[in-house]
Short mmCIF file of C-alpha atoms in Angstrom, two decimals:
data_model
loop_
_atom_site.label_atom_id
_atom_site.label_comp_id
_atom_site.label_asym_id
_atom_site.label_seq_id
_atom_site.Cartn_x
_atom_site.Cartn_y
_atom_site.Cartn_z
CA MET C 1 5.90 -10.21 -6.01
CA GLU C 2 3.76 -12.36 -3.78
CA GLU C 3 0.04 -12.53 -4.58
CA ARG C 4 -0.88 -11.21 -1.13
CA THR C 5 1.20 -8.11 -1.78
CA ARG C 6 -0.41 -7.65 -5.19
CA ARG C 7 -3.87 -7.84 -3.60
CA PHE C 8 -2.90 -5.36 -0.91
CA ILE C 9 -1.61 -2.84 -3.45
CA SER C 10 -4.68 -3.30 -5.60
CA ARG C 11 -7.00 -2.80 -2.65
CA ALA C 12 -5.15 -0.02 -0.81
CA PHE C 13 -4.37 2.11 -3.84
CA GLY C 14 -7.13 1.16 -6.26
CA PRO C 15 -10.39 3.01 -6.79
CA HIS C 16 -12.31 1.27 -3.98
CA CYS C 17 -10.18 2.33 -1.02
CA LEU C 18 -8.15 5.24 -2.34
CA ASN C 19 -10.31 7.96 -0.81
CA GLU C 20 -10.65 6.20 2.56
CA PRO C 21 -7.17 5.03 3.59
CA GLU C 22 -8.02 5.60 7.24
CA ARG C 23 -10.49 2.71 7.14
CA LEU C 24 -7.87 0.26 5.91
CA ARG C 25 -5.34 1.64 8.38
CA ALA C 26 -7.82 1.23 11.24
CA SER C 27 -8.43 -2.39 10.22
CA ILE C 28 -4.71 -3.09 10.08
CA ARG C 29 -4.07 -1.42 13.43
CA HIS C 30 -6.94 -3.28 15.08
CA SER C 31 -5.72 -6.63 13.79
CA PHE C 32 -2.20 -6.00 15.09
CA ALA C 33 -3.47 -4.73 18.45
CA VAL C 34 -5.70 -7.69 19.22
CA ARG C 35 -3.75 -10.22 17.18
CA GLY C 36 -6.93 -10.72 15.18
CA PRO C 37 -7.55 -13.36 12.53
CA PHE C 38 -6.06 -11.26 9.73
CA VAL C 39 -2.81 -10.33 11.45
CA GLN C 40 -0.73 -12.91 9.57
CA ASP C 41 -2.04 -11.63 6.25
CA TYR C 42 -1.26 -8.06 7.25
CA GLU C 43 2.22 -9.06 8.41
CA ARG C 44 2.89 -10.67 5.05
CA GLN C 45 1.43 -7.67 3.21
CA ARG C 46 3.56 -5.31 5.31
CA ASP C 47 6.69 -7.31 4.64
CA GLY C 48 5.82 -7.78 0.97
CA LEU C 49 5.29 -4.07 0.43
CA ALA C 50 8.57 -3.35 2.21
CA GLU C 51 10.31 -5.82 -0.11
CA VAL C 52 8.78 -4.18 -3.20
CA ILE C 53 10.02 -0.80 -1.98
CA ARG C 54 13.48 -2.10 -1.07
CA THR C 55 14.02 -3.89 -4.37
CA ARG C 56 11.95 -1.54 -6.53
CA GLY C 57 10.29 -4.73 -7.64
CA MET C 58 7.34 -3.18 -9.44
CA SER C 59 7.34 -1.24 -12.65
CA PRO C 60 5.14 1.83 -13.16
CA THR C 61 3.19 -0.22 -15.71
CA GLU C 62 2.56 -2.98 -13.17
CA TRP C 63 1.51 -0.32 -10.64
CA GLU C 64 -1.02 1.08 -13.11
CA ASP C 65 -2.38 -2.40 -13.82
CA LEU C 66 -2.75 -3.23 -10.11
CA THR C 67 -4.39 0.08 -9.20
CA GLU C 68 -6.51 0.49 -12.33
CA GLY C 69 -4.55 3.62 -13.17
CA VAL C 70 -6.20 5.85 -10.57
CA ILE C 71 -2.89 7.34 -9.36
CA GLU C 72 -0.25 8.17 -11.92
CA PHE C 73 3.34 9.09 -11.14
CA PRO C 74 5.73 10.97 -13.39
CA GLY C 75 8.49 8.43 -12.68
CA GLU C 76 9.74 5.60 -10.52
CA ASP C 77 11.34 7.87 -7.92
CA GLU C 78 8.00 9.52 -7.18
CA LEU C 79 6.22 6.15 -7.09
CA TYR C 80 8.65 4.68 -4.58
CA ALA C 81 8.71 7.82 -2.43
CA TYR C 82 4.91 7.57 -2.26
CA LEU C 83 5.05 3.86 -1.40
CA GLU C 84 7.55 4.51 1.41
CA GLN C 85 5.23 7.11 2.89
CA ALA C 86 2.22 4.80 2.45
CA HIS C 87 4.07 1.96 4.18
CA ALA C 88 4.83 4.28 7.11
CA TYR C 89 1.16 5.30 7.26
CA PHE C 90 -0.38 1.84 7.08
CA PHE C 91 2.23 -0.09 9.06
CA GLY C 92 4.37 2.48 10.85
CA ASP C 93 3.88 5.62 12.86
CA ALA C 94 3.01 8.20 10.18
CA GLU C 95 -0.17 10.00 11.20
CA GLU C 96 -1.27 11.13 7.74
CA PRO C 97 -1.50 9.26 4.45
CA PRO C 98 0.89 10.41 1.76
CA PRO C 99 -0.37 13.19 -0.47
CA LEU C 100 -1.51 12.09 -3.89
CA PRO C 101 0.53 13.38 -6.79
CA GLU C 102 -0.99 16.13 -8.88
CA GLN C 103 -2.77 14.71 -11.90
CA ASP C 104 -2.88 16.32 -15.31
#
Protein backbone atom coordinates (compact mmCIF):
# COMPACT_ATOMS: atom_id res chain seq x y z
CA MET A 1 0.00 0.00 0.00
CA GLU A 2 1.32 3.40 -0.95
CA GLU A 3 2.34 5.72 1.89
CA ARG A 4 -0.14 8.37 0.76
CA THR A 5 -2.96 5.87 1.10
CA ARG A 6 -1.72 4.84 4.55
CA ARG A 7 -1.72 8.49 5.65
CA PHE A 8 -5.20 9.04 4.27
CA ILE A 9 -6.60 6.02 6.12
CA SER A 10 -4.85 7.05 9.31
CA ARG A 11 -6.19 10.58 9.07
CA ALA A 12 -9.71 9.88 7.80
CA PHE A 13 -10.49 7.01 10.14
CA GLY A 14 -8.24 7.72 13.10
CA PRO A 15 -9.21 9.52 16.29
CA HIS A 16 -8.54 13.05 14.99
CA CYS A 17 -11.02 13.14 12.11
CA LEU A 18 -13.38 10.27 12.84
CA ASN A 19 -16.15 12.40 14.33
CA GLU A 20 -15.91 15.09 11.64
CA PRO A 21 -15.79 13.33 8.27
CA GLU A 22 -17.69 16.19 6.66
CA ARG A 23 -14.69 18.49 7.15
CA LEU A 24 -12.36 16.14 5.28
CA ARG A 25 -14.99 15.58 2.59
CA ALA A 26 -15.44 19.34 2.16
CA SER A 27 -11.68 19.77 1.76
CA ILE A 28 -11.52 16.99 -0.82
CA ARG A 29 -14.51 18.35 -2.75
CA HIS A 30 -13.10 21.88 -2.73
CA SER A 31 -9.72 20.71 -4.02
CA PHE A 32 -11.34 18.78 -6.87
CA ALA A 33 -13.69 21.65 -7.74
CA VAL A 34 -11.03 24.33 -8.00
CA ARG A 35 -8.19 22.00 -8.94
CA GLY A 36 -6.46 23.20 -5.80
CA PRO A 37 -2.90 22.44 -4.74
CA PHE A 38 -3.84 19.19 -3.02
CA VAL A 39 -5.86 17.67 -5.85
CA GLN A 40 -3.06 15.36 -7.00
CA ASP A 41 -2.65 14.02 -3.48
CA TYR A 42 -6.39 13.45 -3.19
CA GLU A 43 -6.47 11.73 -6.59
CA ARG A 44 -3.73 9.37 -5.47
CA GLN A 45 -5.46 8.79 -2.12
CA ARG A 46 -8.75 8.11 -3.91
CA ASP A 47 -7.12 5.67 -6.29
CA GLY A 48 -5.06 4.08 -3.53
CA LEU A 49 -8.10 3.50 -1.34
CA ALA A 50 -9.95 2.03 -4.32
CA GLU A 51 -7.02 -0.32 -4.91
CA VAL A 52 -7.00 -1.42 -1.25
CA ILE A 53 -10.72 -2.15 -1.49
CA ARG A 54 -10.42 -3.96 -4.82
CA THR A 55 -7.53 -6.15 -3.74
CA ARG A 56 -8.45 -6.37 -0.05
CA GLY A 57 -4.89 -5.27 0.46
CA MET A 58 -5.11 -4.46 4.14
CA SER A 59 -5.53 -6.83 7.03
CA PRO A 60 -7.76 -6.02 10.00
CA THR A 61 -4.58 -5.82 12.09
CA GLU A 62 -3.06 -3.27 9.72
CA TRP A 63 -6.35 -1.32 9.82
CA GLU A 64 -6.21 -1.23 13.62
CA ASP A 65 -2.60 -0.05 13.55
CA LEU A 66 -3.33 2.72 11.04
CA THR A 67 -6.44 3.97 12.83
CA GLU A 68 -5.21 3.51 16.40
CA GLY A 69 -7.97 0.96 16.95
CA VAL A 70 -10.81 3.48 17.21
CA ILE A 71 -13.12 1.50 14.90
CA GLU A 72 -13.19 -2.27 15.21
CA PHE A 73 -14.85 -4.63 12.77
CA PRO A 74 -15.96 -8.19 13.46
CA GLY A 75 -14.37 -9.37 10.21
CA GLU A 76 -12.90 -8.46 6.85
CA ASP A 77 -16.25 -8.41 5.04
CA GLU A 78 -17.55 -5.70 7.37
CA LEU A 79 -14.31 -3.73 7.10
CA TYR A 80 -14.37 -3.70 3.30
CA ALA A 81 -18.10 -2.93 3.13
CA TYR A 82 -17.39 0.08 5.35
CA LEU A 83 -14.44 1.16 3.21
CA GLU A 84 -16.54 0.94 0.03
CA GLN A 85 -19.15 3.20 1.60
CA ALA A 86 -16.46 5.57 2.89
CA HIS A 87 -14.89 5.77 -0.57
CA ALA A 88 -18.30 6.66 -2.03
CA TYR A 89 -18.74 9.34 0.63
CA PHE A 90 -15.34 10.98 0.34
CA PHE A 91 -14.80 10.61 -3.40
CA GLY A 92 -18.16 9.68 -4.91
CA ASP A 93 -21.75 10.79 -4.63
CA ALA A 94 -22.83 9.31 -1.29
CA GLU A 95 -24.41 12.04 0.82
CA GLU A 96 -23.84 10.48 4.23
CA PRO A 97 -20.76 8.88 5.77
CA PRO A 98 -21.03 5.18 6.46
CA PRO A 99 -22.43 4.24 9.84
CA LEU A 100 -19.86 3.11 12.36
CA PRO A 101 -20.11 -0.49 13.46
CA GLU A 102 -21.50 -1.14 16.90
CA GLN A 103 -18.72 -1.47 19.45
CA ASP A 104 -18.74 -3.83 22.40
